[in-house]
CSV table of C-alpha atoms and ligand atoms in Angstrom, one decimal:
chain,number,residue,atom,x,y,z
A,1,UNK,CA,-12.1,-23.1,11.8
A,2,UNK,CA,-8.4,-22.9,12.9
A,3,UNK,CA,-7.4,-19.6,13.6
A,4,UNK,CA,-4.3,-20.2,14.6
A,5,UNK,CA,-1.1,-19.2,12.4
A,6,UNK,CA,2.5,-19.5,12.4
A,7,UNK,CA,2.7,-16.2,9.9
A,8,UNK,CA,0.5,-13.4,9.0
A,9,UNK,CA,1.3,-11.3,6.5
A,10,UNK,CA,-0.8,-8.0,6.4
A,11,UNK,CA,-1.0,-6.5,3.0
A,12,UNK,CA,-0.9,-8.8,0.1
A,13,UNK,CA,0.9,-6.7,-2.8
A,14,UNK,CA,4.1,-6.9,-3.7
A,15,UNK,CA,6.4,-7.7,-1.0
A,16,UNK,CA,3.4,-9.4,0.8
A,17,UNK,CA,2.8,-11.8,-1.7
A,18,UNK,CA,6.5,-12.8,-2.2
A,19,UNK,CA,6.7,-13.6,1.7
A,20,UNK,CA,3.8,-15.7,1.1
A,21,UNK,CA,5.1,-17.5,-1.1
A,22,UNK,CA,8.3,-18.5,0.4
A,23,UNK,CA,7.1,-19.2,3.6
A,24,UNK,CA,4.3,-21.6,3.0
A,25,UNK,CA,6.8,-22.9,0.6
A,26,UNK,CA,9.2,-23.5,3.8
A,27,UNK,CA,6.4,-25.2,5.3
A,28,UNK,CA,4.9,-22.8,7.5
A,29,UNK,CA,1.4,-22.1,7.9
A,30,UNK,CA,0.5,-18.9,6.2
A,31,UNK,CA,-2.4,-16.6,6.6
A,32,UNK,CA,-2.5,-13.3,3.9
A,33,UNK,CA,-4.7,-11.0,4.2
A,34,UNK,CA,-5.4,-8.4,1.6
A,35,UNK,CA,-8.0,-5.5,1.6
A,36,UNK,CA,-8.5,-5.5,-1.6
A,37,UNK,CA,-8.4,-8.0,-4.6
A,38,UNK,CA,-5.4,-9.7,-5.8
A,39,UNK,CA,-3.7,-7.5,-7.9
A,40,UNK,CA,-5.4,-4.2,-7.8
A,41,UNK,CA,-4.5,-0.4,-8.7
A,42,UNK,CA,-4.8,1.2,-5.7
A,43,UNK,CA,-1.5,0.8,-3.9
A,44,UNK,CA,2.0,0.3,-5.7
A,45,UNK,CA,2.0,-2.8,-7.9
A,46,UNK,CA,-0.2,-1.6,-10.8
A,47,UNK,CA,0.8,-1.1,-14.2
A,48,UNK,CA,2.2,-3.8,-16.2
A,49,UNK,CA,6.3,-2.9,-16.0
A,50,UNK,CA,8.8,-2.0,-13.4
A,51,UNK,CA,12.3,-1.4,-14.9
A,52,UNK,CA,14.9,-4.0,-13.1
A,53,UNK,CA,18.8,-3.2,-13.7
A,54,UNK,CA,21.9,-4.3,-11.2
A,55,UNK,CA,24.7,-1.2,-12.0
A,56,UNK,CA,22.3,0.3,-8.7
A,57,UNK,CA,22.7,3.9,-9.3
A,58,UNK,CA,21.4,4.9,-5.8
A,59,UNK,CA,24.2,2.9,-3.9
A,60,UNK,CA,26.9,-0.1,-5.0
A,61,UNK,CA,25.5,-2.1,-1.5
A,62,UNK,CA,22.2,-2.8,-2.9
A,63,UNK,CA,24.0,-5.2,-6.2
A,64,UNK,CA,24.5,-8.7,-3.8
A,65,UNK,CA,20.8,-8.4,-3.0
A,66,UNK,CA,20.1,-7.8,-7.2
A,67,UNK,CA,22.1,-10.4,-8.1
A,68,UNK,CA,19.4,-12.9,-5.6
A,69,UNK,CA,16.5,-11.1,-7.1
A,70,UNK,CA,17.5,-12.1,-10.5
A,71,UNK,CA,18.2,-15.4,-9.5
A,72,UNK,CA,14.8,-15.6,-7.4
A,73,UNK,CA,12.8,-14.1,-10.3
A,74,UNK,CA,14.6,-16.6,-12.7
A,75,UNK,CA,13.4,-19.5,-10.2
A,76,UNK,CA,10.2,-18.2,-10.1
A,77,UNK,CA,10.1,-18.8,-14.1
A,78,UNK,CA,10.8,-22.1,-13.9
A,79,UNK,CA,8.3,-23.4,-11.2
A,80,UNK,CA,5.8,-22.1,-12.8
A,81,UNK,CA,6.4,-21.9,-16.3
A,82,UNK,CA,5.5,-18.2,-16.9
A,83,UNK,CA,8.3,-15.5,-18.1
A,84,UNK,CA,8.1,-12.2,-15.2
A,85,UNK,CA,11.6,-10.8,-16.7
A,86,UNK,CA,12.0,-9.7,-19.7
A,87,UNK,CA,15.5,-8.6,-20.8
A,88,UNK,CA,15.5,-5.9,-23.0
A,89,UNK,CA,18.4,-3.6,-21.9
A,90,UNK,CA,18.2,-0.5,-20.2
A,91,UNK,CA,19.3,2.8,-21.8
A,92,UNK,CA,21.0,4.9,-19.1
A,93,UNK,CA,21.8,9.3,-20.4
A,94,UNK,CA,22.4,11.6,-18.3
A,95,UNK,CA,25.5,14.9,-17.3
A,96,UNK,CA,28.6,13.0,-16.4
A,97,UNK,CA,29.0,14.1,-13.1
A,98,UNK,CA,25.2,13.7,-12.3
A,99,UNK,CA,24.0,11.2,-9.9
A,100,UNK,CA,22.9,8.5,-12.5
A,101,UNK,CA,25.6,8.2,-14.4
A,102,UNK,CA,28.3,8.6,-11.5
A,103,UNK,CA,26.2,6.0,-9.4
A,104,UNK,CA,25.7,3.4,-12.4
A,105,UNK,CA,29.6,3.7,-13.2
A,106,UNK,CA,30.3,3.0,-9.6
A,107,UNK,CA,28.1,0.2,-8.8
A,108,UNK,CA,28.8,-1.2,-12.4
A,109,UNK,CA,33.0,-0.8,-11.4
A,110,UNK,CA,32.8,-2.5,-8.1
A,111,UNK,CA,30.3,-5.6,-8.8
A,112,UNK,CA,31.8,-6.5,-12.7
A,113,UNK,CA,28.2,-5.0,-14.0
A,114,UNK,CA,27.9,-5.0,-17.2
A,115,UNK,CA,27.5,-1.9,-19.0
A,116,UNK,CA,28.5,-0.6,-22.5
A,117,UNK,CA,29.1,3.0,-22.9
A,118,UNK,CA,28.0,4.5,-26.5
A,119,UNK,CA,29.0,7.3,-27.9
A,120,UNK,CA,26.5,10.2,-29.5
A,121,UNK,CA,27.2,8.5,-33.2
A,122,UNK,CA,27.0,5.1,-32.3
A,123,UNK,CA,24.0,5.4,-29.8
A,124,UNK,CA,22.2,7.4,-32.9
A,125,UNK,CA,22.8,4.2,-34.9
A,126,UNK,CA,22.2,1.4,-32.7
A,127,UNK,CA,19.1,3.5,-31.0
A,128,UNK,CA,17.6,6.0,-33.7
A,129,UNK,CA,14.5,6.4,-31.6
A,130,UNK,CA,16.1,8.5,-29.2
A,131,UNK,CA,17.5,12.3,-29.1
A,132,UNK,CA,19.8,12.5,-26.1
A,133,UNK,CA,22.1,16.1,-25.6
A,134,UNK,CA,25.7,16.3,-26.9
A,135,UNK,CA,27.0,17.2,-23.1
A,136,UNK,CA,25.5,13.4,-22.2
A,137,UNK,CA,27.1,9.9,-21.2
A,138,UNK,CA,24.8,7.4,-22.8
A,139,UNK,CA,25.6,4.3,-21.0
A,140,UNK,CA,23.7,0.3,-22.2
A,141,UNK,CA,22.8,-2.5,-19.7
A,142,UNK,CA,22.2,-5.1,-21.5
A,143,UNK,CA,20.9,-7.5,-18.6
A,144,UNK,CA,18.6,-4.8,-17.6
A,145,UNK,CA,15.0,-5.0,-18.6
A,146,UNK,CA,11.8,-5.3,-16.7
A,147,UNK,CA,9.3,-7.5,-14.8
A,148,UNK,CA,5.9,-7.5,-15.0
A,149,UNK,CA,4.2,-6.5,-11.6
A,150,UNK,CA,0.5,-8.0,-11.5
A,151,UNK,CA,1.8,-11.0,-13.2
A,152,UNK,CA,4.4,-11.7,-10.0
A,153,UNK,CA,1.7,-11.3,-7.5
A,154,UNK,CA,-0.3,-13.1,-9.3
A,155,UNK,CA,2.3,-16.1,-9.3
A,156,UNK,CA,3.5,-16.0,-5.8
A,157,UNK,CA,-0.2,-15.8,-4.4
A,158,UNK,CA,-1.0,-19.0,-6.4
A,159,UNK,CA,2.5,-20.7,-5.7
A,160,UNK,CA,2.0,-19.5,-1.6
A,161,UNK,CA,-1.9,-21.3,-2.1
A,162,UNK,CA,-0.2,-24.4,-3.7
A,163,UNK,CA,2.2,-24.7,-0.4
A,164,UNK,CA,-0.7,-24.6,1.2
A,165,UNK,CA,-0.6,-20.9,2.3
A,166,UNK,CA,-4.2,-18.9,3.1
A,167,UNK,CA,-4.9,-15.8,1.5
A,168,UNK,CA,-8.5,-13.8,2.2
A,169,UNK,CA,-8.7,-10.9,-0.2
A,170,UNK,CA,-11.0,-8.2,0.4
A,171,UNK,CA,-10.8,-8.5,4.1
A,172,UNK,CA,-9.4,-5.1,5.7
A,173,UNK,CA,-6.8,-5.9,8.8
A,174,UNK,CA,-8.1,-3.1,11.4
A,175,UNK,CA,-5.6,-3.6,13.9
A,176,UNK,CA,-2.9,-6.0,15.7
A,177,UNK,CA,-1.9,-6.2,19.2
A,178,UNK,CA,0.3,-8.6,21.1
A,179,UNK,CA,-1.6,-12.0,22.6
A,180,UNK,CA,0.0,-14.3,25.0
A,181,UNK,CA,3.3,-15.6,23.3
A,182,UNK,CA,1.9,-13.9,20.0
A,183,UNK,CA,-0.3,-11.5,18.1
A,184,UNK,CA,-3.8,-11.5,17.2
A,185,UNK,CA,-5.0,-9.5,14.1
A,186,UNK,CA,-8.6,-8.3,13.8
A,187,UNK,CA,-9.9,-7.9,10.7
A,188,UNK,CA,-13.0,-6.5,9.6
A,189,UNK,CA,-14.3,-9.7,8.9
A,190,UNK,CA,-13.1,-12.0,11.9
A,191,UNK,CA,-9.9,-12.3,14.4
A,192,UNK,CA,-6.7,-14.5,13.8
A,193,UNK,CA,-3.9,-15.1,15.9
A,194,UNK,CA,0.0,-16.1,14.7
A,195,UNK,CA,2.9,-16.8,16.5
A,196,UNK,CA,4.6,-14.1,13.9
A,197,UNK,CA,3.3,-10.9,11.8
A,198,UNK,CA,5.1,-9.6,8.6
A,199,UNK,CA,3.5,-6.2,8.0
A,200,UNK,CA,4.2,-5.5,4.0
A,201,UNK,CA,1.2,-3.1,4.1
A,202,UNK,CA,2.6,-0.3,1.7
A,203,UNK,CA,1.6,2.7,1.4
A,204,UNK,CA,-0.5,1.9,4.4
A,205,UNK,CA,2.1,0.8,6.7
A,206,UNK,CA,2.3,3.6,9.3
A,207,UNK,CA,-0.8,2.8,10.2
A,208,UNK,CA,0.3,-0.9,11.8
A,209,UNK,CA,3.5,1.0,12.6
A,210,UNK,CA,3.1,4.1,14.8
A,211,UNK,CA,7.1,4.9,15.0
A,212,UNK,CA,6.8,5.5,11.2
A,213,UNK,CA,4.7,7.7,10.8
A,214,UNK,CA,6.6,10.6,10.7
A,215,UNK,CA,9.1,8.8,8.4
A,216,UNK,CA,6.9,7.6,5.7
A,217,UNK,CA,5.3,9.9,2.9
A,218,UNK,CA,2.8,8.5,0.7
A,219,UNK,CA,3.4,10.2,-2.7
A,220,UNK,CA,0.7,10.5,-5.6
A,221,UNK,CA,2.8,9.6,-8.9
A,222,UNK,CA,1.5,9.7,-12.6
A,223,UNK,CA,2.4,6.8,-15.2
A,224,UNK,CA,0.9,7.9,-18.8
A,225,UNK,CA,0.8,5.3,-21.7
A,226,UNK,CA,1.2,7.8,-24.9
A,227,UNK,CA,0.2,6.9,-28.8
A,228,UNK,CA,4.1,7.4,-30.4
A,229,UNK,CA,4.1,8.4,-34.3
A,230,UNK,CA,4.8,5.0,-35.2
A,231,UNK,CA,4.6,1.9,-33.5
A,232,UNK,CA,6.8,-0.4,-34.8
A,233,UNK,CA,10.4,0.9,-33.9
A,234,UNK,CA,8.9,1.1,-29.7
A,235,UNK,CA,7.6,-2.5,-29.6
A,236,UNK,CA,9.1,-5.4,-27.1
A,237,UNK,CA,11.9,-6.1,-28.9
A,238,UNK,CA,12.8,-3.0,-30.7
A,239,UNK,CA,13.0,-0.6,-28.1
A,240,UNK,CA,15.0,-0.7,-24.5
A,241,UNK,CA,14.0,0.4,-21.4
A,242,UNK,CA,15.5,3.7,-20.4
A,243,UNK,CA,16.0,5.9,-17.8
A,244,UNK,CA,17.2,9.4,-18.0
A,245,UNK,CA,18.8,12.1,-15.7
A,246,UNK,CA,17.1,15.2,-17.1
A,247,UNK,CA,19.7,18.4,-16.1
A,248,UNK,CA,17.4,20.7,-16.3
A,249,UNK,CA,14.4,18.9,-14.3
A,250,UNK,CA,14.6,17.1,-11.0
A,251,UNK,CA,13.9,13.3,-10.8
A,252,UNK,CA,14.4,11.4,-13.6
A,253,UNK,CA,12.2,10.0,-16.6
A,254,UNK,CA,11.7,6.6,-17.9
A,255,UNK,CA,9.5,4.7,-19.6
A,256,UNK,CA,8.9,0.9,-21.5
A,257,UNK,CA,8.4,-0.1,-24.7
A,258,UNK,CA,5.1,-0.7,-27.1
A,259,UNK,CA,4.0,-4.4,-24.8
A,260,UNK,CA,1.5,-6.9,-26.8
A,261,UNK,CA,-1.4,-6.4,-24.7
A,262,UNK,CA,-2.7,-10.0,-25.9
A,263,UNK,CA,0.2,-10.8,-23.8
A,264,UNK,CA,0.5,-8.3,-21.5
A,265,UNK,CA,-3.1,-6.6,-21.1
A,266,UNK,CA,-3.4,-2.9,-20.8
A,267,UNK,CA,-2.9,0.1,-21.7
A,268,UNK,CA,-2.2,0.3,-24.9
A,269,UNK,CA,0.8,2.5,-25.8
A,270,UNK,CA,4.2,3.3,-24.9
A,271,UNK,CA,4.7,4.3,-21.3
A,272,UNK,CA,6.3,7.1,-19.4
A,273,UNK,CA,6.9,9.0,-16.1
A,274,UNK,CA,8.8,11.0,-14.0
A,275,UNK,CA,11.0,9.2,-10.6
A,276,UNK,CA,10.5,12.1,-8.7
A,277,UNK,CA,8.2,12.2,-5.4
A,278,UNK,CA,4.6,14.1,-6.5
A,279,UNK,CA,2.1,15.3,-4.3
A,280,UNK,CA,1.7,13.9,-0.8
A,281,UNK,CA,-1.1,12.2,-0.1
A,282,UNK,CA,-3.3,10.2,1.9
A,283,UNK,CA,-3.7,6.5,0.6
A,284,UNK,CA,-7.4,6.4,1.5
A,285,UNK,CA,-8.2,9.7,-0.7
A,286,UNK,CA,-5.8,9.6,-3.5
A,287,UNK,CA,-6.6,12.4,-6.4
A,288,UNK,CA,-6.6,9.7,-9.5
A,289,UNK,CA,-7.7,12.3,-12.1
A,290,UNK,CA,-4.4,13.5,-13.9
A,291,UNK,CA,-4.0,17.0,-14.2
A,292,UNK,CA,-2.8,19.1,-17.7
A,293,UNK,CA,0.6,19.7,-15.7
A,294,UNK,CA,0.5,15.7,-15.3
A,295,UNK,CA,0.3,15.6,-19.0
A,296,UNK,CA,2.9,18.4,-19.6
A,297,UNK,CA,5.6,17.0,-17.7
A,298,UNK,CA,5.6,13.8,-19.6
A,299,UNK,CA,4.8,15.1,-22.9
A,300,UNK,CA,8.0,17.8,-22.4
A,301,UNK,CA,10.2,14.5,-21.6
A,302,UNK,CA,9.1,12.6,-24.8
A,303,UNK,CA,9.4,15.7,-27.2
A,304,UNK,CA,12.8,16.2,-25.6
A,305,UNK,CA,14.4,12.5,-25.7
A,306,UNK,CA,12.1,10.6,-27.8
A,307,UNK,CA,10.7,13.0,-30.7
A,308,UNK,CA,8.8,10.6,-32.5
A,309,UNK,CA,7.5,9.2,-29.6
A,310,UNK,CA,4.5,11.3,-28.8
A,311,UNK,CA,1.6,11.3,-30.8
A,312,UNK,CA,-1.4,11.8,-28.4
A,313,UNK,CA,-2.2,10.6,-25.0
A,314,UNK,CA,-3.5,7.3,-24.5
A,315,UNK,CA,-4.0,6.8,-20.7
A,316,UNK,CA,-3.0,8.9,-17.6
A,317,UNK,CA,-2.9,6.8,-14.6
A,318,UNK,CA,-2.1,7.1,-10.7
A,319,UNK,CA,-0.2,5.0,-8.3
A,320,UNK,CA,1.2,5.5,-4.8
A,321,UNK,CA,5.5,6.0,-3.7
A,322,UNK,CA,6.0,5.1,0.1
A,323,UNK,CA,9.1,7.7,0.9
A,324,UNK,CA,11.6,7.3,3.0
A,325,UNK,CA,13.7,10.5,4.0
A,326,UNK,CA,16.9,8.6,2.4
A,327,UNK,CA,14.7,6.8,0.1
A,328,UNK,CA,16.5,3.5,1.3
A,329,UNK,CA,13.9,0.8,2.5
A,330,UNK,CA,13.1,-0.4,6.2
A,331,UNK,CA,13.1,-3.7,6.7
A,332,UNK,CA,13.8,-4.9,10.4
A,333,UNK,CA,12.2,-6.5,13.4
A,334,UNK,CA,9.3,-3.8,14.9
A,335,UNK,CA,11.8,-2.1,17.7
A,336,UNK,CA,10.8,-4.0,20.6
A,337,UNK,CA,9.4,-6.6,19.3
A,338,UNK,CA,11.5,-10.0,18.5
A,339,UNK,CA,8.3,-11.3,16.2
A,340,UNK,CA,7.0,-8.6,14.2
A,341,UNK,CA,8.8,-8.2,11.0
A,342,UNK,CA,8.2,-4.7,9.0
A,343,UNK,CA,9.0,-4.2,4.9
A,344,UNK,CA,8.0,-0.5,3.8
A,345,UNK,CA,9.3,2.5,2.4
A,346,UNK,CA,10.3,0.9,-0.9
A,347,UNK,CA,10.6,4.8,-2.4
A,348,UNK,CA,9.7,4.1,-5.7
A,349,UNK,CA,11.9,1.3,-6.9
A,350,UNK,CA,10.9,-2.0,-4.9
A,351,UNK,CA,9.8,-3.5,-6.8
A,352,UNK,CA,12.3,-5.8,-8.6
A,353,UNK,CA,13.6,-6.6,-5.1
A,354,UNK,CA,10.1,-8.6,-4.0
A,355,UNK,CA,11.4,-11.7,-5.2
A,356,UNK,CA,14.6,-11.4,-2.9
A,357,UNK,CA,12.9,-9.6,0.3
A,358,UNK,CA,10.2,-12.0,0.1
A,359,UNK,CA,12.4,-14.7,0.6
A,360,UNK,CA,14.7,-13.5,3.3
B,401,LIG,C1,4.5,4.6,-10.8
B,401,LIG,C2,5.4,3.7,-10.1
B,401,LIG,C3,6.5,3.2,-10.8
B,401,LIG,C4,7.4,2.3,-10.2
B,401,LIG,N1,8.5,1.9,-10.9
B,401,LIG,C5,9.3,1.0,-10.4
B,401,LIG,C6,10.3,0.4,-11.2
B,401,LIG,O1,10.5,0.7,-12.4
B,401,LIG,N2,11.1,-0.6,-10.6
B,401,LIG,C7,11.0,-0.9,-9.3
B,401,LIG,O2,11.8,-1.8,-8.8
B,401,LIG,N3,10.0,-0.4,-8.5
B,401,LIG,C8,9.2,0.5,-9.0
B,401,LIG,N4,8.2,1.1,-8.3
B,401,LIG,C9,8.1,0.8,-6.9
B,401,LIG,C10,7.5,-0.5,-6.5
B,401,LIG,O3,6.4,-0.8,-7.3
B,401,LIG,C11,7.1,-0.4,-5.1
B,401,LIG,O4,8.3,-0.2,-4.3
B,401,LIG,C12,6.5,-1.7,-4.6
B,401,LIG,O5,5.4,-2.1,-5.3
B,401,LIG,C13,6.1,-1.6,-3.1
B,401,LIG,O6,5.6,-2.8,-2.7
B,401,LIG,P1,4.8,-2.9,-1.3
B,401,LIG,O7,4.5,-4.4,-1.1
B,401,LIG,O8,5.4,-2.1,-0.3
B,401,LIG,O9,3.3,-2.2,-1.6
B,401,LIG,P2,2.1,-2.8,-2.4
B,401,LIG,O10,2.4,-3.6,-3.6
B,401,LIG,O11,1.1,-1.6,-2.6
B,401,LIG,O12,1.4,-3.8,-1.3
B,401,LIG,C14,0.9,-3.4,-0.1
B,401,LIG,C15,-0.4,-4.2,0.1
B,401,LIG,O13,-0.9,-4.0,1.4
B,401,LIG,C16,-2.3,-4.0,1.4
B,401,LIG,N5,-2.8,-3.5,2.6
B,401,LIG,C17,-2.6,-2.3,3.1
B,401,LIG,N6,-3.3,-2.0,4.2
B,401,LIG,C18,-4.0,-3.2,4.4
B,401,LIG,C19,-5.0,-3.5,5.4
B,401,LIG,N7,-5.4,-2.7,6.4
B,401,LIG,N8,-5.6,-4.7,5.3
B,401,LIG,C20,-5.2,-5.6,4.3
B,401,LIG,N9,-4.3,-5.3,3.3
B,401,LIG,C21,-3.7,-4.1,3.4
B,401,LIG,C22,-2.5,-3.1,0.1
B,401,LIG,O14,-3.9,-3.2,-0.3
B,401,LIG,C23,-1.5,-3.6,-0.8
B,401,LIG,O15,-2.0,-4.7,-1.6
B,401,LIG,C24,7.3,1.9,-8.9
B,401,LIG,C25,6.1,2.4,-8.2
B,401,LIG,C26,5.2,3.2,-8.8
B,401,LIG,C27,4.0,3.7,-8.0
């Protein structure tokens, strides 16, 4: 066996798998290696949706690089056949002067976003499923919407295999150190070497990179799919995407609608949670049993913005936040090294960017 490479890429999630992708689709050859299966739960890509919008409320600079991701996703659609985005619009409510609604209006202003702002009566007519405060800005996105997480993966891991690309799941990269001209990567099942080394690793990554970790926190974060009073007015469709900058709570909440889980597969249910860092953690020993102050938090946000949307609780599940300090990402050559390439720190909202920093 040749184990010679022109790429590795350690950690075959989300960012991994895009960067898989477009490199064996450049013609390089392209080994992944994943420690686990392709998807899987334990890391950042589980859970069926991840909201995607362009008025970027955390800084105007990040709308050029949207505007790819769309175009990427869109292209994605079309060589394979399969629909990742889904627009359903995007519900934005928060204090006028908070950092949502100031940030959307900026980034919205200065890249010709489109956004519709509704007032309390029309927003009670357009969107009776939602109670949101007098003192408010409700704002619309109509491009917004979301993609589907495992779904991507999935595609780009089968695209990168099409182009000829390697992948080995369930094989555990121990360590990498520089090799002649290169790097060689052991493995827990063998040893590779590649002329370059993309470490998308995740909530792993300080582990491959030693001068991050001090900078990275891996957070424990709660996602709960709830039973709403009645199904119909949450279902794709129906319902938008929201997200909401709670005044008297830090973080915001968001959630999806009702998916078709023929479709989409599970859970069942219309889900929920909190953009706010949780406990820190170790991604090797994560606490995956929710808590009743898991439950509460979310339940408090529903009865407060959606009141018929809680019923009971469906499904409580855990996945992982890599933190920056600035929660703005790292992507950059290793310092010192001119072929080791890092991606990390996505702090909670990467994901609708795999398609672009995948590709770059
Ligand atoms: C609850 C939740 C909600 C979110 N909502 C949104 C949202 O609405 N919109 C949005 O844009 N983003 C959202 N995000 C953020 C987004 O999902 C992440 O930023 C993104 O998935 C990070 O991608 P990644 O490639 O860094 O990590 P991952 O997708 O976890 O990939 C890292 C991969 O590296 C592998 N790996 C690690 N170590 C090794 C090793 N030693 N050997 C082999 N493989 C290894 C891991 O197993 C994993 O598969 C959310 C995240 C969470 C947790």
């Amino acid at each position: 066996m040749n184990n010679n490479y022109d790429v590795i890429v350690l950690g075959v999630g989300s960012m991994g798998s895009a960067a898989c992708h477009y490199l064996a689709k450049r013609g390089h050859r392209v080994l992944g290696l994943e420690q686990f299966e392709i998807p899987h739960d334990q890391g950042s890509h589980a859970g069926q949706s991840r909201i995607i919008r362009k008025a970027y409320f955390e800084h105007p600079n990040y709308v050029p690089l949207l505007q790819r991701a769309y175009e990427n996703w869109k292209s994605l659609e079309s060589d394979t056949g399969t629909q990742v985005y889904f627009p359903t619009g995007l519900l934005y409510a928060g204090k006028p002067d908070g950092v949502l609604i100031r940030g959307v209006k900026e980034s919205a202003e200065k890249y010709s976003v489109s956004i519709e702002p509704l007032n309390s009566s029309e927003s009670k007519i357009r969107l009776p499923q939602f109670n949101i405060p007098d003192s408010y800005d409700i704002l619309f996105e109509p491009d917004a919407g979301f993609v589907t997480p495992e779904r991507a993966v999935l595609l780009f891991v089968e695209q990168a295999i099409k182009h000829g690309a390697e992948i080995r799941t369930k094989e555990k990269v121990i360590e990498w150190k520089e090799s002649g001209a290169g790097i060689s990567v052991k493995t827990d099942k063998g040893t590779y070497n590649c002329a370059k080394l993309i470490i998308t690793a995740g909530p792993w990554a300080s582990q491959f990179i030693p001068q991050l970790s001090t900078k990275l926190s891996v957070t424990r974060q709660v996602i709960a799919w709830v039973n709403p009073k009645q199904y119909i007015p949450f279902e794709l469709g129906k319902f938008p995407c929201w997200l909401i900058d709670d005044d008297s709570k830090p973080g915001m909440y968001y959630g999806f609608q009702v998916l078709p889980v023929g479709q989409m597969g599970g859970p069942i249910g219309l889900k929920v949670a909190h953009h706010y860092p949780g406990t820190v953690t170790d991604p090797n020993n994560v606490n995956r049993i929710s808590s009743a102050d898991d439950e509460t938090n979310l339940i408090y946000a529903l009865n407060k913005f959606l009141p018929e949307g809680y019923k009971s609780m469906h499904v409580l599940k855990t996945c992982l936040y890599t933190n920056t300090s600035d929660e703005n990402f790292v992507i950059d050559f290793l310092p010192g090294y001119d072929n080791v390439v890092i991606a990390a720190g996505f702090s909670g909202h990467g994901f609708k960017f795999a398609s672009v920093i995948g590709r770059s």
